[in-house]
Coordinates of C-alpha atoms in Angstrom, one line a residue:
Chain A
M821 CA -69.8 5.7 -7.6
N822 CA -70.4 7.8 -4.1
I823 CA -68.5 11.0 -3.6
L824 CA -68.6 13.0 -0.8
V825 CA -67.9 16.7 -1.0
V826 CA -66.8 18.6 2.1
D827 CA -66.4 22.3 1.9
D828 CA -67.7 24.9 3.9
E829 CA -68.5 26.9 0.5
Q830 CA -72.4 26.0 0.4
D831 CA -72.1 27.2 -3.1
M832 CA -69.9 24.0 -4.2
Q833 CA -73.1 22.0 -4.1
L834 CA -74.5 23.6 -6.9
L835 CA -71.4 24.1 -8.8
F836 CA -70.5 20.2 -8.6
E837 CA -74.3 19.4 -9.9
Q838 CA -73.7 21.7 -12.7
R839 CA -69.8 20.3 -13.1
F840 CA -70.6 16.7 -13.4
R841 CA -74.0 17.3 -15.4
K842 CA -73.7 14.5 -17.8
E843 CA -72.0 12.1 -15.5
I844 CA -74.6 12.9 -13.4
R845 CA -77.3 11.9 -15.3
E846 CA -76.0 9.1 -17.1
K847 CA -75.5 7.7 -13.5
Q848 CA -71.4 7.3 -13.7
M849 CA -71.1 9.3 -10.8
R850 CA -73.6 10.2 -7.4
F851 CA -72.6 13.3 -5.2
A852 CA -73.4 14.3 -1.6
F853 CA -72.5 17.2 0.1
A854 CA -71.2 18.4 3.2
N855 CA -70.8 22.1 4.8
S856 CA -68.1 21.1 7.7
G857 CA -66.0 17.6 8.9
E858 CA -68.8 16.9 11.6
E859 CA -71.4 16.8 9.0
A860 CA -69.2 14.7 7.2
L861 CA -68.6 12.0 9.8
A862 CA -71.9 12.7 10.5
Y863 CA -73.2 11.3 6.5
M864 CA -70.5 8.6 7.1
R865 CA -71.9 6.8 10.5
A866 CA -76.1 7.0 8.4
H867 CA -74.6 5.6 5.2
H868 CA -72.1 3.0 6.3
H869 CA -69.4 2.9 3.2
E870 CA -71.7 4.4 0.8
A871 CA -69.1 7.0 -0.2
V872 CA -65.8 5.7 -1.8
L873 CA -64.7 8.8 -2.5
I874 CA -64.2 11.7 -0.2
L875 CA -62.9 15.5 -2.1
S876 CA -62.2 17.3 1.2
D877 CA -61.0 21.6 1.7
I878 CA -58.9 21.4 4.3
N879 CA -60.0 24.7 5.9
M880 CA -62.8 24.4 7.6
P881 CA -64.5 26.3 10.8
G882 CA -64.4 23.6 13.6
M883 CA -62.7 20.1 12.2
S884 CA -59.8 20.7 9.4
G885 CA -60.1 18.6 5.9
L886 CA -56.7 17.6 8.1
E887 CA -58.4 16.2 11.4
L888 CA -61.3 14.7 9.0
L889 CA -58.6 12.8 6.8
Q890 CA -57.6 11.8 9.7
H891 CA -60.5 10.7 11.6
I892 CA -61.2 8.4 8.2
K893 CA -58.4 6.6 7.5
E894 CA -58.1 5.9 11.6
K895 CA -61.8 4.9 11.6
Y896 CA -62.8 3.2 8.3
E897 CA -60.1 0.6 8.0
T898 CA -61.9 -1.8 5.7
P899 CA -60.7 -0.7 3.1
P900 CA -60.8 3.4 4.3
P901 CA -62.2 5.5 1.4
V902 CA -60.1 7.4 -1.3
V903 CA -59.8 10.9 0.2
M904 CA -58.6 13.6 -2.1
M905 CA -57.4 17.0 -0.2
V906 CA -58.6 20.4 -1.7
T907 CA -57.0 23.5 -0.4
A908 CA -56.3 27.4 -1.0
Y909 CA -53.6 27.3 0.8
G910 CA -50.9 24.7 -1.5
D911 CA -48.2 25.1 0.4
E912 CA -45.5 22.0 1.3
E913 CA -46.6 21.9 5.0
N914 CA -50.1 21.6 3.8
Y915 CA -49.4 18.8 1.1
N916 CA -47.0 16.7 3.7
N917 CA -49.1 16.4 6.6
A918 CA -52.0 15.5 3.8
M919 CA -49.6 12.5 2.8
R920 CA -48.3 11.7 6.2
L921 CA -51.6 11.5 7.5
G922 CA -52.9 9.5 4.5
A923 CA -54.6 11.5 1.4
N924 CA -54.7 9.9 -1.3
D925 CA -54.4 12.8 -3.8
F926 CA -54.0 16.8 -3.1
L927 CA -55.5 19.4 -5.3
T928 CA -55.0 22.9 -5.2
K929 CA -58.1 25.9 -5.0
P930 CA -59.2 27.1 -7.4
L931 CA -60.0 23.9 -8.7
D932 CA -59.1 22.1 -12.2
F933 CA -62.2 20.4 -13.0
S934 CA -61.0 18.6 -15.7
L935 CA -58.4 17.4 -14.3
L936 CA -60.5 16.4 -11.4
R937 CA -62.9 14.7 -13.6
D938 CA -60.3 12.8 -15.2
K939 CA -58.6 11.9 -11.4
L940 CA -62.3 10.6 -10.9
K941 CA -62.5 8.8 -13.7
T942 CA -59.3 6.7 -12.6
Q943 CA -61.1 6.0 -9.9
L944 CA -64.2 4.8 -10.9
H945 CA -62.5 2.3 -13.5
D946 CA -59.9 0.9 -10.6
Chain B
M1153 CA -32.3 84.2 65.0
E1154 CA -30.4 81.1 66.2
N1155 CA -28.2 80.9 64.0
T1156 CA -27.5 84.2 63.7
K1157 CA -24.2 85.3 63.9
I1158 CA -24.6 88.8 66.5
T1159 CA -21.3 90.8 66.7
L1160 CA -20.9 93.3 69.3
L1161 CA -17.9 95.5 68.3
H1162 CA -17.5 97.9 70.9
H1163 CA -19.8 96.1 74.1
P1164 CA -21.7 98.3 75.9
S1165 CA -21.6 98.8 79.8
D1166 CA -24.9 98.2 79.7
P1167 CA -26.6 94.8 78.2
V1168 CA -30.1 95.8 78.8
L1169 CA -29.3 98.6 76.4
E1170 CA -27.9 95.9 74.4
A1171 CA -31.2 93.9 74.2
D1172 CA -32.9 97.4 74.0
L1173 CA -31.6 97.9 70.9
L1174 CA -32.1 94.4 69.8
Q1175 CA -35.7 94.1 70.5
V1176 CA -36.7 97.5 68.5
H1177 CA -34.4 96.4 65.7
L1178 CA -36.3 93.0 64.9
A1179 CA -39.1 94.2 65.2
L1180 CA -38.6 96.9 62.7
M1181 CA -37.2 94.6 60.2
E1182 CA -40.1 92.4 61.3
A1183 CA -42.5 95.3 59.9
T1184 CA -40.7 96.5 57.1
L1185 CA -39.8 93.2 55.1
L1186 CA -43.4 91.1 56.1
A1187 CA -45.6 94.0 56.9
P1188 CA -47.8 92.5 59.6
D1189 CA -50.8 94.2 60.6
D1190 CA -49.4 96.2 63.3
F1191 CA -46.6 97.2 61.2
E1192 CA -48.3 100.5 61.6
G1193 CA -48.3 100.8 65.1
V1194 CA -44.4 99.4 65.2
I1195 CA -42.7 101.8 62.9
R1196 CA -44.1 104.4 64.1
R1197 CA -43.4 103.1 67.9
C1198 CA -39.7 102.0 66.5
G1199 CA -38.8 104.9 64.0
A1200 CA -37.7 108.6 64.7
E1201 CA -40.2 111.3 63.4
D1202 CA -37.5 112.1 61.3
L1203 CA -36.7 108.7 60.2
T1204 CA -34.9 109.1 56.8
A1205 CA -34.9 105.8 54.8
C1206 CA -33.2 104.5 51.5
G1207 CA -32.9 102.0 48.8
T1208 CA -30.6 102.2 46.1
G1209 CA -32.7 103.2 43.1
K1210 CA -32.7 107.6 43.0
D1211 CA -36.7 108.1 44.1
E1212 CA -36.2 105.2 46.6
V1213 CA -35.3 108.2 49.3
L1214 CA -38.0 108.7 53.0
S1215 CA -37.4 111.1 55.0
S1216 CA -40.0 110.8 57.6
V1217 CA -41.5 108.0 59.4
E1218 CA -44.8 109.2 57.9
E1219 CA -43.2 108.4 54.3
Y1220 CA -41.8 105.2 55.6
V1221 CA -45.2 104.5 56.8
R1222 CA -46.5 104.8 53.6
L1223 CA -44.0 102.9 52.1
I1224 CA -44.8 99.4 53.6
A1225 CA -48.6 100.3 53.3
R1226 CA -47.8 100.6 49.7
S1227 CA -45.9 97.6 49.5
K1228 CA -48.2 95.2 51.4
A1229 CA -50.6 94.6 48.9
Q1230 CA -48.3 93.5 46.6
L1231 CA -45.9 90.9 49.0
P1232 CA -45.2 87.7 46.9
L1233 CA -46.5 84.7 48.4
G1234 CA -44.7 82.6 51.0
L1235 CA -42.2 85.4 52.1
A1236 CA -39.5 84.5 54.8
Y1237 CA -36.5 86.0 55.9
H1238 CA -33.4 85.5 58.2
Y1239 CA -30.6 87.0 59.4
E1240 CA -27.3 85.9 58.0
N1241 CA -25.2 88.0 60.8
L1242 CA -26.0 91.2 62.1
N1243 CA -23.1 93.2 63.2
I1244 CA -23.9 96.1 66.3
R1245 CA -21.7 99.2 66.9
I1246 CA -22.9 101.7 69.6
V1247 CA -21.1 104.4 70.3
G1248 CA -22.5 106.3 73.2
E1249 CA -26.2 107.7 72.5
V1250 CA -25.6 105.9 69.1
A1251 CA -26.2 102.7 67.7
L1252 CA -24.9 101.4 64.3
L1253 CA -26.4 97.9 62.6
D1254 CA -25.2 96.5 59.7
G1255 CA -26.2 93.0 57.9
V1256 CA -27.3 90.6 55.8
I1257 CA -30.9 89.0 56.0
D1258 CA -31.3 85.9 53.3
L1259 CA -35.1 87.3 51.9
S1260 CA -37.1 84.6 50.3
F1261 CA -40.6 83.5 48.4
A1262 CA -41.7 80.7 47.1
L1263 CA -42.7 81.5 43.2
A1264 CA -43.8 78.2 41.1
E1265 CA -42.7 75.5 43.5
E1266 CA -38.7 77.1 43.7
R1267 CA -38.0 79.1 46.3
V1268 CA -36.1 82.0 45.5
H1269 CA -33.1 83.8 47.8
M1270 CA -32.1 87.2 47.9
N1271 CA -29.7 88.6 49.6
T1272 CA -30.3 91.8 51.3
R1273 CA -27.8 94.2 52.6
L1274 CA -29.0 96.2 55.3
S1275 CA -27.8 99.1 57.4
A1276 CA -29.3 100.7 59.9
A1277 CA -28.6 104.1 62.6
Y1278 CA -30.1 104.2 66.1
Q1279 CA -30.5 106.6 68.3
R1280 CA -31.4 106.7 72.1
K1281 CA -34.1 109.0 72.9
G1282 CA -35.2 108.7 76.7
Q1283 CA -36.0 105.5 78.0
S1284 CA -35.9 104.1 74.4
W1285 CA -33.4 103.0 71.4
K1286 CA -35.5 105.1 68.0
A1287 CA -34.5 104.2 64.5
I1288 CA -33.0 107.7 62.9
H1289 CA -31.8 105.9 59.6
V1290 CA -32.9 102.4 57.6
H1291 CA -30.8 101.1 54.1
L1292 CA -32.2 98.2 52.6
S1293 CA -30.4 96.9 48.8
F1294 CA -29.5 94.4 47.1
P1295 CA -26.4 93.5 45.2
S1296 CA -26.2 94.8 41.6
S1297 CA -26.7 91.0 40.0
E1298 CA -30.3 91.0 41.7
Q1299 CA -31.2 94.7 41.2
A1300 CA -34.0 95.7 38.7
E1301 CA -33.3 98.4 36.6
G1302 CA -33.5 101.8 38.5
E1303 CA -34.9 100.5 41.2
S1304 CA -33.8 98.2 45.0
W1305 CA -36.3 98.5 47.4
P1306 CA -37.6 95.0 47.8
I1307 CA -40.8 94.7 46.5
D1308 CA -39.9 96.2 43.2
V1309 CA -37.0 93.8 42.7
L1310 CA -38.8 91.1 44.2
K1311 CA -41.7 91.7 41.1
A1312 CA -38.7 92.0 38.8
R1313 CA -36.9 88.4 40.1
N1314 CA -41.2 87.4 39.7
Q1315 CA -41.1 88.1 36.1
E1316 CA -37.8 87.1 35.0
L1317 CA -39.5 83.8 36.1
E1318 CA -43.1 83.8 35.1
E1319 CA -40.6 84.5 31.5
K1320 CA -38.4 81.4 32.3
V1321 CA -42.2 79.5 33.3
A1322 CA -43.5 81.0 29.8
R1323 CA -40.5 79.7 28.3
R1324 CA -40.7 76.5 29.7
T1325 CA -44.7 75.8 28.7
E1326 CA -43.8 76.9 25.2
E1327 CA -40.8 74.0 24.8
L1328 CA -43.6 71.4 26.6
R1329 CA -46.3 72.7 23.9
T1330 CA -43.8 72.1 21.5
S1331 CA -42.8 68.8 22.3
L1332 CA -46.6 67.9 23.4
E1333 CA -47.4 68.6 19.4
K1334 CA -45.0 66.1 18.5
L1335 CA -46.1 63.7 20.8
K1336 CA -50.1 64.4 19.3
N1337 CA -48.1 63.7 16.1
T1338 CA -46.0 60.8 16.7
Q1339 CA -49.1 58.9 18.3
T1340 CA -51.1 59.7 15.2
Q1341 CA -48.4 58.2 13.2
L1342 CA -49.0 55.2 15.7
I1343 CA -52.5 54.7 15.2
Q1344 CA -51.7 54.8 11.6
A1345 CA -49.0 52.1 12.1
E1346 CA -51.1 50.3 14.3
K1347 CA -54.2 50.3 11.6
L1348 CA -51.9 48.9 9.0
A1349 CA -50.6 46.2 10.9
S1350 CA -53.7 45.2 11.6
L1351 CA -54.2 45.6 7.9
G1352 CA -51.6 43.7 6.9
E1353 CA -52.7 40.8 9.4
L1354 CA -55.7 41.0 7.3
T1355 CA -54.5 41.0 3.5
A1356 CA -54.2 36.8 4.2
G1357 CA -57.7 37.0 5.0
I1358 CA -58.5 39.2 2.2
A1359 CA -56.7 36.8 -0.3
H1360 CA -58.8 33.7 0.7
E1361 CA -61.8 35.7 0.9
I1362 CA -61.9 37.3 -2.3
Q1363 CA -60.3 34.0 -4.4
N1364 CA -63.2 31.9 -3.0
P1365 CA -65.6 34.1 -4.5
L1366 CA -63.9 35.3 -7.6
N1367 CA -63.0 30.6 -8.1
F1368 CA -67.1 31.0 -8.1
V1369 CA -67.4 33.9 -10.5
N1370 CA -65.2 31.8 -12.8
N1371 CA -66.7 28.7 -12.5
F1372 CA -70.1 29.3 -13.2
S1373 CA -69.2 31.1 -16.0
E1374 CA -67.4 28.6 -17.5
V1375 CA -70.4 26.6 -17.0
N1376 CA -72.4 28.9 -18.5
A1377 CA -70.3 29.2 -21.6
E1378 CA -70.9 24.8 -21.9
L1379 CA -74.3 25.3 -21.1
L1380 CA -75.3 28.3 -23.4
I1381 CA -73.9 25.6 -26.4
E1382 CA -76.1 22.9 -25.3
L1383 CA -78.9 25.5 -25.0
K1384 CA -78.4 25.8 -28.9
E1385 CA -78.2 22.2 -29.9
E1386 CA -81.6 21.8 -27.7
I1387 CA -83.6 24.3 -29.7
I1388 CA -82.2 23.6 -32.9
G1389 CA -83.4 19.6 -32.2
G1390 CA -86.7 21.2 -31.1
N1391 CA -86.5 20.1 -27.5
T1392 CA -88.2 22.9 -26.4
A1393 CA -88.4 21.0 -22.6
E1394 CA -84.3 20.2 -22.4
A1395 CA -84.2 23.6 -23.5
L1396 CA -86.0 25.3 -20.9
I1397 CA -84.4 23.2 -18.2
L1398 CA -81.4 24.3 -19.3
A1399 CA -81.9 28.0 -19.2
E1400 CA -83.2 27.9 -16.2
D1401 CA -79.5 26.5 -14.9
I1402 CA -77.9 29.2 -16.7
H1403 CA -80.0 31.7 -15.3
Q1404 CA -79.6 30.4 -11.6
N1405 CA -75.6 30.4 -12.3
M1406 CA -76.2 33.9 -12.9
G1407 CA -77.4 34.5 -9.6
K1408 CA -74.5 32.9 -8.7
I1409 CA -72.3 34.7 -10.5
V1410 CA -73.5 37.9 -9.3
H1411 CA -74.0 37.5 -6.1
H1412 CA -70.7 36.5 -5.6
G1413 CA -68.7 39.2 -7.5
R1414 CA -70.8 41.2 -5.1
R1415 CA -69.1 39.5 -2.2
A1416 CA -65.9 40.0 -3.6
D1417 CA -66.6 43.5 -4.3
S1418 CA -68.0 44.3 -0.7
I1419 CA -64.6 43.0 0.2
V1420 CA -62.5 44.9 -1.4
K1421 CA -64.5 47.9 -0.7
N1422 CA -64.0 47.3 3.3
M1423 CA -60.7 46.1 3.0
L1424 CA -60.2 50.2 1.5
Q1425 CA -62.6 51.3 4.4
H1426 CA -60.4 50.2 7.0
A1427 CA -57.2 51.7 5.8
R1428 CA -59.3 54.6 4.9
Q1429 CA -59.0 57.6 7.8
P1430 CA -62.7 57.4 9.3
S1431 CA -64.1 59.9 8.0
G1432 CA -66.4 60.4 11.5
E1433 CA -69.6 60.1 10.2
K1434 CA -71.7 57.2 11.6
E1435 CA -73.5 55.1 9.5
F1436 CA -76.7 52.5 10.1
V1437 CA -75.3 49.5 9.7
N1438 CA -76.1 45.7 10.0
L1439 CA -74.1 44.4 13.0
N1440 CA -74.3 41.0 12.8
A1441 CA -73.0 41.0 8.7
L1442 CA -69.8 43.4 10.3
V1443 CA -69.5 41.2 13.1
D1444 CA -69.5 37.9 10.6
E1445 CA -67.3 39.5 8.1
Y1446 CA -64.4 40.3 10.4
L1447 CA -64.7 37.5 12.1
R1448 CA -63.8 35.6 8.8
L1449 CA -61.1 38.0 8.1
S1450 CA -59.6 37.2 11.3
Y1451 CA -59.4 33.8 11.5
H1452 CA -58.4 33.4 7.6
G1453 CA -56.0 35.9 8.2
L1454 CA -54.5 33.6 11.2
R1455 CA -55.0 30.6 9.3
A1456 CA -52.7 32.0 6.3
K1457 CA -49.9 32.8 9.0
D1458 CA -50.2 29.8 11.4
K1459 CA -51.3 26.6 9.0
S1460 CA -51.7 24.6 11.9
F1461 CA -54.4 27.2 13.7
N1462 CA -57.5 25.7 13.6
A1463 CA -60.9 26.7 16.0
T1464 CA -64.1 26.5 16.4
M1465 CA -66.5 29.4 16.0
E1466 CA -70.0 29.4 17.6
T1467 CA -71.6 32.1 17.1
D1468 CA -75.3 33.5 18.1
F1469 CA -76.2 36.3 16.3
D1470 CA -79.7 37.8 18.0
E1471 CA -81.9 38.9 14.4
A1472 CA -83.4 41.4 16.4
V1473 CA -80.2 43.9 16.6
G1474 CA -80.9 44.6 13.1
K1475 CA -78.9 48.0 11.9
V1476 CA -76.8 50.6 14.5
E1477 CA -75.6 53.5 14.2
M1478 CA -72.0 53.7 14.6
L1479 CA -68.7 54.2 13.3
P1480 CA -68.5 51.3 10.5
Q1481 CA -64.4 50.9 10.1
E1482 CA -63.6 52.3 13.7
M1483 CA -66.0 49.6 15.2
G1484 CA -64.8 47.5 12.6
R1485 CA -61.1 47.6 13.8
V1486 CA -62.5 46.9 17.3
L1487 CA -63.7 43.8 16.6
L1488 CA -60.4 42.8 14.5
N1489 CA -58.8 43.3 17.7
L1490 CA -61.1 41.0 20.0
F1491 CA -60.8 38.1 17.5
N1492 CA -56.9 38.4 16.9
N1493 CA -56.6 38.5 20.5
A1494 CA -59.1 35.7 21.0
F1495 CA -57.5 33.6 18.6
Y1496 CA -54.0 34.3 19.8
S1497 CA -54.6 33.3 22.8
V1498 CA -56.6 29.8 21.4
V1499 CA -53.1 29.3 20.0
E1500 CA -51.2 29.7 23.1
K1501 CA -53.3 27.6 25.1
K1502 CA -52.7 24.7 22.6
R1503 CA -49.0 25.1 22.1
V1504 CA -49.0 24.0 26.1
L1505 CA -52.2 21.3 26.0
G1506 CA -51.7 20.1 22.4
T1507 CA -54.1 18.6 20.3
A1508 CA -56.2 17.8 23.8
F1509 CA -57.3 20.9 23.6
K1510 CA -60.1 22.0 21.6
P1511 CA -60.1 26.2 20.7
I1512 CA -63.5 27.7 20.5
L1513 CA -64.4 31.3 20.0
Y1514 CA -68.0 32.1 21.2
V1515 CA -69.5 35.3 19.8
A1516 CA -72.7 36.3 20.4
T1517 CA -74.7 39.8 19.5
K1518 CA -77.7 40.6 21.5
K1519 CA -80.5 43.3 21.8
T1520 CA -81.5 44.3 24.9
E1521 CA -83.2 47.4 26.7
S1522 CA -80.0 49.2 27.7
G1523 CA -78.8 49.1 23.8
I1524 CA -77.2 46.2 22.0
E1525 CA -74.2 43.6 23.0
I1526 CA -71.6 42.1 21.6
K1527 CA -69.9 39.2 23.6
V1528 CA -66.8 37.3 22.5
K1529 CA -65.2 34.9 24.3
D1530 CA -62.4 32.2 23.9
N1531 CA -61.8 29.4 26.0
G1532 CA -57.8 30.3 25.7
M1533 CA -55.1 31.7 28.7
G1534 CA -57.2 34.0 30.1
I1535 CA -55.6 37.2 31.7
P1536 CA -54.2 37.5 34.7
E1537 CA -55.2 40.1 37.3
E1538 CA -51.4 41.8 37.8
V1539 CA -51.9 41.9 33.5
L1540 CA -56.1 42.7 33.5
A1541 CA -55.5 45.9 35.5
K1542 CA -53.1 47.7 32.8
I1543 CA -55.2 45.9 29.5
Y1544 CA -56.3 49.2 28.5
Q1545 CA -52.9 51.0 28.6
P1546 CA -51.6 52.3 25.7
F1547 CA -48.2 50.3 24.6
F1548 CA -49.2 47.6 27.2
T1549 CA -48.2 44.3 25.9
T1550 CA -47.8 40.8 26.7
K1551 CA -46.4 39.6 23.5
P1552 CA -42.9 39.2 22.4
T1553 CA -41.1 42.6 21.0
G1554 CA -42.1 43.3 17.3
E1555 CA -45.1 41.4 17.8
G1556 CA -47.7 43.8 19.1
T1557 CA -47.8 47.3 19.2
G1558 CA -50.0 47.6 22.4
L1559 CA -52.5 49.9 21.3
G1560 CA -55.1 47.3 19.9
L1561 CA -57.3 47.6 23.4
S1562 CA -56.8 51.1 24.6
M1563 CA -57.5 51.9 20.8
S1564 CA -60.6 50.0 21.2
Y1565 CA -61.7 51.2 24.4
D1566 CA -61.4 54.8 23.1
I1567 CA -63.6 53.6 20.0
V1568 CA -66.0 52.0 22.3
T1569 CA -66.4 54.7 24.8
K1570 CA -65.2 57.9 23.5
G1571 CA -66.4 56.9 20.2
H1572 CA -69.9 54.9 21.2
G1573 CA -70.5 56.1 24.3
G1574 CA -70.5 52.5 25.1
S1575 CA -68.6 50.8 28.0
M1576 CA -66.5 47.2 27.4
K1577 CA -65.6 45.0 30.0
A1578 CA -63.4 42.2 30.8
H1579 CA -64.4 38.8 32.3
T1580 CA -61.7 36.4 32.7
K1581 CA -60.3 33.5 35.1
E1582 CA -56.3 32.9 34.5
G1583 CA -56.2 29.8 31.9
E1584 CA -59.9 29.4 31.5
Y1585 CA -61.5 32.2 30.0
A1586 CA -61.0 35.6 29.0
E1587 CA -64.7 37.6 27.9
F1588 CA -64.9 41.3 26.5
D1589 CA -68.7 42.4 26.8
I1590 CA -69.1 45.5 24.6
L1591 CA -72.3 47.4 25.3
L1592 CA -73.5 49.9 22.9
P1593 CA -76.1 52.6 24.1
A1594 CA -79.6 52.5 22.2

């Protein structure tokens, strides 16, 4: 399963690679990383439909995670990739906006990696 | 003399005598009260040799025209500014060769932008000697309320009045000094309030900024704990190559823990610095890092308050800028203020234009021959011309009541110009952009 992680914090890449070292080693999961919404869209254009799951931060400079979500859900119809939103601001308004725009899940920071692992595995098996 | 009521109590048969008397009297009084340059000649012409004169003070008794001249000469040096007089009334009584005059003169002078008026009572006696009238007695006095102790000659009284007014001025000055002191205290409190208000705006940004490095510290620590268990297993299993890879990863993660720990540490330190009274000591500070840091704090602070808020931040930092001597927390406040204003303006514009509008904040630093430039430009509402003239005035704000103190830009301007000898210029087009250029001298 290809997972695209979108976050303006660059060290997220190393953290994911460490947290999912087993899954990566056993080739259950493949991670790609983008530091902004714009970068994420460029990646998706370059790698057609390779990313089946997108894990995006909401608060980023430039294009926000919610704008990215809207973009993905409108542009990539058949079938749109699974998008999970991640945010430090887990308030109701943020949640409702994410859901309205078609987010498949909503996680708050600090990320609970074992919970995330379970969720990703569920997606993997579906 | 136009408004003076002159009463002749016994009308003389000869109007020439009367006109002559009036002319002599007016000349003598002019010489007495104003001491013009030719006073001595006038007094000698109008006064009899044995002229007597008195005021109400016990020493103010003159018994010759010589003494009269001497007194006026002495007074001349001390006359108050803007001395003027006019007759309230004048009664003339001519009995044979003797004339008696009495009346009231309004004498006034300037003192500290006011005019002080004094009612002066006059009586004088003239005697017809040959072809002219000569003064034989003059008496000038002031009502008791205007008398100084034991004195009544006009100059002394004027001096007393003068002193009284000087005391009044001194009292007022003292009152003004006290209220100025109070104002200064209030100003200090307001400045502190402004700092705290901007600190409040920062809090959410700071929380967000600390949360991220803290998450990394926690996560990499947990990962390392797991990796250490694996490392132990690989060592027991004798897989040196695997163990070395794990050790390398653990080492790398430790580096991240230290890095993010320091990041959180510096955020907290800067926050404390912002709230502290400035030390007044200039330091060499990495300007680009300072600008970047306050940009992030401002951005996240606003994001936390307004979830729908977003803006593209374009930065163009000139590495040649390096370390710049400044008051870091003061300059931080200037930057924070400019960023907050810029973001506020693009939010306002987005409210009007909706999602079609893409807010952009452009921040650049540049080293030039004349110094270091900091440019903060937003594509927000811009500043109308009539507002532009007032933006640096203390307490001027266009924000709704309670939202702005109106001190942000005025304090920023002072910090840049007075605190750093720099300049701060605004360029704007209403509805299109606002740009603030700070120049710090090299």
